[in-house]
PDB file of C-alpha atoms in Angstrom:
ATOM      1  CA  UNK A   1       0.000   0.000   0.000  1.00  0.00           C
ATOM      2  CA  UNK A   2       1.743   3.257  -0.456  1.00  0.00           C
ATOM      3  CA  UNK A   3       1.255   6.444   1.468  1.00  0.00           C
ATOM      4  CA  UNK A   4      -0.825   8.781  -1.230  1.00  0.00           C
ATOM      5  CA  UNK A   5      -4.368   6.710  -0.461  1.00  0.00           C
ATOM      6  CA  UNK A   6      -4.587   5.179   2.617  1.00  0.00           C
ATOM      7  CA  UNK A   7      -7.942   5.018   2.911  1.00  0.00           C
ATOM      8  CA  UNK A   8      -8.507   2.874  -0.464  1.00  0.00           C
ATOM      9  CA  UNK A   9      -6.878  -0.953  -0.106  1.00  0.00           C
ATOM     10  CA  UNK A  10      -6.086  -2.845  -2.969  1.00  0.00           C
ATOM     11  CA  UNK A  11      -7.245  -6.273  -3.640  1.00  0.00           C
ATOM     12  CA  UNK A  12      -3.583  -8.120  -2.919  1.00  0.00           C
ATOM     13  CA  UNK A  13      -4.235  -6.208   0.460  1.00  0.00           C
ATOM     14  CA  UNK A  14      -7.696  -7.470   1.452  1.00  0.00           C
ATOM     15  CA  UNK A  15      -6.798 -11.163   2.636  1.00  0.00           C
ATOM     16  CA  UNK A  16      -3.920  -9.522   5.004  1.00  0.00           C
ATOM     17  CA  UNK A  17      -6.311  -6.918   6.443  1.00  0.00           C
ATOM     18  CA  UNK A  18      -8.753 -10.116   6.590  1.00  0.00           C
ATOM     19  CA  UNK A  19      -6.359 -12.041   8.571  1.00  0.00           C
ATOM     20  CA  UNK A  20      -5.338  -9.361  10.830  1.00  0.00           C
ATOM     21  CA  UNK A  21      -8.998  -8.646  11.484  1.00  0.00           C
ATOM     22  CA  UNK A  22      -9.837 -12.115  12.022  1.00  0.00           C
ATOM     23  CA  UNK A  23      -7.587 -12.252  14.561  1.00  0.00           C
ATOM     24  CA  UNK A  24      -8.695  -9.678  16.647  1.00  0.00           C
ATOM     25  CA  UNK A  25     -12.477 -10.822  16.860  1.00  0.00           C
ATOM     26  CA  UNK A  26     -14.675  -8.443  14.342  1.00  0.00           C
ATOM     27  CA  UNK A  27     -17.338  -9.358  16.844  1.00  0.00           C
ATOM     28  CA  UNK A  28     -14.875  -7.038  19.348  1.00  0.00           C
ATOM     29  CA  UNK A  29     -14.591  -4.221  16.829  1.00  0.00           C
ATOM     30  CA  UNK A  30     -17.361  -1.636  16.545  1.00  0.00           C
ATOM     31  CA  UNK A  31     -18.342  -0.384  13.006  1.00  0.00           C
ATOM     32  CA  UNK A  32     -17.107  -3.579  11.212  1.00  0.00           C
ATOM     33  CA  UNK A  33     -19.775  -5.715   9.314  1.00  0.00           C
ATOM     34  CA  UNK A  34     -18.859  -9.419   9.826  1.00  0.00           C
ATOM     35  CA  UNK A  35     -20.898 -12.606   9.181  1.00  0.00           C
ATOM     36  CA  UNK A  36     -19.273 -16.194  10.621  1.00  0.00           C
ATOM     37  CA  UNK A  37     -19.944 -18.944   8.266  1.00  0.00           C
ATOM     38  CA  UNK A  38     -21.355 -22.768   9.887  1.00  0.00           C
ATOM     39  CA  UNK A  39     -18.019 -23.498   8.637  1.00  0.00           C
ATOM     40  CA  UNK A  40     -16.198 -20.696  11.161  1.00  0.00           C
ATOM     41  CA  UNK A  41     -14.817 -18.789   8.422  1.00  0.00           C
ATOM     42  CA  UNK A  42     -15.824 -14.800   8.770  1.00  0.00           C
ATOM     43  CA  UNK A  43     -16.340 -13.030   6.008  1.00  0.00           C
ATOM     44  CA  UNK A  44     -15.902  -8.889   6.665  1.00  0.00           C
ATOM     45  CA  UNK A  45     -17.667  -5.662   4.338  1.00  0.00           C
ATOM     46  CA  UNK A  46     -21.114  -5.927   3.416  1.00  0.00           C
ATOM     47  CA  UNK A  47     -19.242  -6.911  -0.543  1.00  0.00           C
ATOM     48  CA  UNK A  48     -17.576 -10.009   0.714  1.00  0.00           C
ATOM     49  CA  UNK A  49     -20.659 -10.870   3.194  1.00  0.00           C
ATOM     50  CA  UNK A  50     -22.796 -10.509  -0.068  1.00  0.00           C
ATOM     51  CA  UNK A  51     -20.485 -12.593  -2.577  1.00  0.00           C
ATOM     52  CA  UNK A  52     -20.127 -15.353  -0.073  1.00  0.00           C
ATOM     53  CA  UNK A  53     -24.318 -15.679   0.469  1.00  0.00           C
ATOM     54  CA  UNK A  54     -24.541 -15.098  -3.338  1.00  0.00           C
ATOM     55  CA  UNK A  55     -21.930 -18.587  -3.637  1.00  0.00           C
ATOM     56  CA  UNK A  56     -24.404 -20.374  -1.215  1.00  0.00           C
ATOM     57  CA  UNK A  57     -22.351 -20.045   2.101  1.00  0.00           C
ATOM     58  CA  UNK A  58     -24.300 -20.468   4.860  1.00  0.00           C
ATOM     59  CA  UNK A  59     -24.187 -18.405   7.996  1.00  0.00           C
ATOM     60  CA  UNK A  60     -24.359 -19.044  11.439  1.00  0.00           C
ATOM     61  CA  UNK A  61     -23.971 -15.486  12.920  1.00  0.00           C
ATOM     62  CA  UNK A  62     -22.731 -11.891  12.185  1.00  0.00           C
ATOM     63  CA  UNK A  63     -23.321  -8.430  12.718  1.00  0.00           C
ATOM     64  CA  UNK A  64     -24.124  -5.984   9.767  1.00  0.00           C
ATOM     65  CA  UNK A  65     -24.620  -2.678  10.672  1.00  0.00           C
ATOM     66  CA  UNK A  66     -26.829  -0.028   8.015  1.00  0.00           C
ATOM     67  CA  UNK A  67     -28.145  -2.817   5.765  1.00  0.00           C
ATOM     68  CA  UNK A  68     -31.148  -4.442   6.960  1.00  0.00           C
ATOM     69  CA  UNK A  69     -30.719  -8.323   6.558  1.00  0.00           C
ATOM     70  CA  UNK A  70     -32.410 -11.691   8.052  1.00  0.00           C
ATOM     71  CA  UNK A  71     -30.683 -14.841   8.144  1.00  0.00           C
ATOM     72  CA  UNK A  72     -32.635 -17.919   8.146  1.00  0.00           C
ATOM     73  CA  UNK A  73     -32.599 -20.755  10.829  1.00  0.00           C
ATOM     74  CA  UNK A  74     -30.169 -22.825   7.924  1.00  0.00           C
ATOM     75  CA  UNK A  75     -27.884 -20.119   7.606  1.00  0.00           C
ATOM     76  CA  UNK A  76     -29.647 -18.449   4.021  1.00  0.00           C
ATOM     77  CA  UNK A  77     -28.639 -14.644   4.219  1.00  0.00           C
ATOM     78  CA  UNK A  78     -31.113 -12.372   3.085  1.00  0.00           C
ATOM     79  CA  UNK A  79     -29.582  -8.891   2.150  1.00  0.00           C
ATOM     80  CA  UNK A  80     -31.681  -5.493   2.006  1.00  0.00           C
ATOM     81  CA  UNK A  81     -35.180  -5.144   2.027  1.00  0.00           C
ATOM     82  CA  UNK A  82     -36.237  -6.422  -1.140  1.00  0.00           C
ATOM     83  CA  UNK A  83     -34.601  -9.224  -0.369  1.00  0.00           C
ATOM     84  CA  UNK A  84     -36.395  -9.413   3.065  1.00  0.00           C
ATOM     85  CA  UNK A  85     -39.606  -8.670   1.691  1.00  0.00           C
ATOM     86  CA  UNK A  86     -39.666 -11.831  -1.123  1.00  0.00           C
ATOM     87  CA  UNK A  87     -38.756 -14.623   1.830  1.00  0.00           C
ATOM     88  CA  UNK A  88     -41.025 -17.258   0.935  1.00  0.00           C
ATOM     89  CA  UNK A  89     -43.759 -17.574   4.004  1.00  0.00           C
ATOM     90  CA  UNK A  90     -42.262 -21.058   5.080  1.00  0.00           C
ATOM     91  CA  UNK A  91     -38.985 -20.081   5.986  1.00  0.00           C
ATOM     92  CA  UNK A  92     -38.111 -19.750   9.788  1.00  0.00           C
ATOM     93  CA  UNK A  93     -35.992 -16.759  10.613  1.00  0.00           C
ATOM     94  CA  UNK A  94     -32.931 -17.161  13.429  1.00  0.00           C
ATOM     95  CA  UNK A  95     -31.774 -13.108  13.162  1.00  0.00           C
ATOM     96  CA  UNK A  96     -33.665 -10.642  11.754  1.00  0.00           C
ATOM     97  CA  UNK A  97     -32.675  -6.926  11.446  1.00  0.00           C
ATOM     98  CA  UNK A  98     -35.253  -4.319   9.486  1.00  0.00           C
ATOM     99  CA  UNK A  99     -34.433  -0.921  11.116  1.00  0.00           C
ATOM    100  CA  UNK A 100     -34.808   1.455   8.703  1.00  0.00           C
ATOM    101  CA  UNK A 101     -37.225  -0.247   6.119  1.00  0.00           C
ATOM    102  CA  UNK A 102     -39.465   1.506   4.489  1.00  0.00           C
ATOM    103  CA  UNK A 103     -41.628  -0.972   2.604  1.00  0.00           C
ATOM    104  CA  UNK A 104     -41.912  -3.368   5.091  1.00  0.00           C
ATOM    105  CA  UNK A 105     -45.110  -2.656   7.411  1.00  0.00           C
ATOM    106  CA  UNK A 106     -46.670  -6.040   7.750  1.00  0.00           C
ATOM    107  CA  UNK A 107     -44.464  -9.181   9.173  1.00  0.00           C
ATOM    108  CA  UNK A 108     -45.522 -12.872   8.965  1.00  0.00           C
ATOM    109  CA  UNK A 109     -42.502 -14.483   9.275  1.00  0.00           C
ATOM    110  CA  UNK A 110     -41.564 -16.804  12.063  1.00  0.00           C
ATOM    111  CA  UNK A 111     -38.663 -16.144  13.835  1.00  0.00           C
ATOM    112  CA  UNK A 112     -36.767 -18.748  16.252  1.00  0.00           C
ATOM    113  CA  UNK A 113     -36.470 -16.995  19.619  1.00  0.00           C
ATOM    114  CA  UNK A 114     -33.187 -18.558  21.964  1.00  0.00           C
ATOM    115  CA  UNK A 115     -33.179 -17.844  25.372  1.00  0.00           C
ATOM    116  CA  UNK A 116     -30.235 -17.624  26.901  1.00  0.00           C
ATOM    117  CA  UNK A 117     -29.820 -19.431  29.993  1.00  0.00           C
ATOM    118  CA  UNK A 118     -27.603 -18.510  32.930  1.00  0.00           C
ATOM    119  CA  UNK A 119     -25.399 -21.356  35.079  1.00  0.00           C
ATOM    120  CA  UNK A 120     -25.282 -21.025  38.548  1.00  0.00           C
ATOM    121  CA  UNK A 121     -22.082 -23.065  40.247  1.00  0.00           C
TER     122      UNK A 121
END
C-alpha cells in the first residue's frame, strides 16, 4: 500500500487486512460488518458478506450494521429489504434486522427466539 491513499486498499491487500482482522475478533470491533460462516470462516464488508451468500455459504452469525438483513434458521442470508420482503412464508428466521425499512409494514414471518440461559455453580 503506499502512502498517497490510505484510505482505499487494494485487492492483494484485502486477505492480510482479513487475517489481521480475524484475529482480533470483528465481533470485538465496533463499526465492522462481519458474518461467521457454519463453517467458522468470517467473512468482513457488506461486498464479501454478499459474494459469499450469493456462492451459497451459509451463515451461522454476524453483525451488519446499516443494511437491513435476516438470516434464516439454515444459515440463508437475506440482504436489504427487497430481499427481506420476497422470503417465501415457510422459511423460519434465526436473526432478523429491518431498522430502517421503508416498505416493510406487515411481518408474517416466524422467527426462532433462543433464550439464553444462565449457570449457577
Amino acid at each position: 500500500m503506499d502512502n498517497k491513499d490510505v484510505t482505499t486498499f487494494k485487492d492483494e491487500h484485502l486477505p492480510f487486512a482479513e487475517n489481521i482482522l480475524n484475529e482480533l475478533k470483528p465481533e470485538n470491533i465496533s463499526g465492522v460488518d462481519y458474518a461467521i460462516s457454519n463453517d467458522g470462516d468470517y467473512y468482513l464488508g457488506i461486498d464479501s458478506i454478499k459474494n459469499a451468500s450469493d456462492n451459497n455459504v451459509k451463515f451461522d452469525s454476524g453483525k451488519i450494521g446499516l443494511s437491513p438483513y435476516a438470516v434464516s434458521k439454515d444459515g440463508k442470508l437475506y440482504l436489504g429489504e427487497d430481499a427481506i420482503k420476497n422470503i417465501p412464508e415457510d422459511v423460519v428466521l434465526k436473526d432478523v434486522n429491518i431498522n430502517g425499512c421503508k416498505n416493510i409494514t406487515e411481518w408474517n414471518h416466524k422467527v426462532e427466539v433462543v433464550f439464553l440461559q444462565e449457570t449457577v455453580v
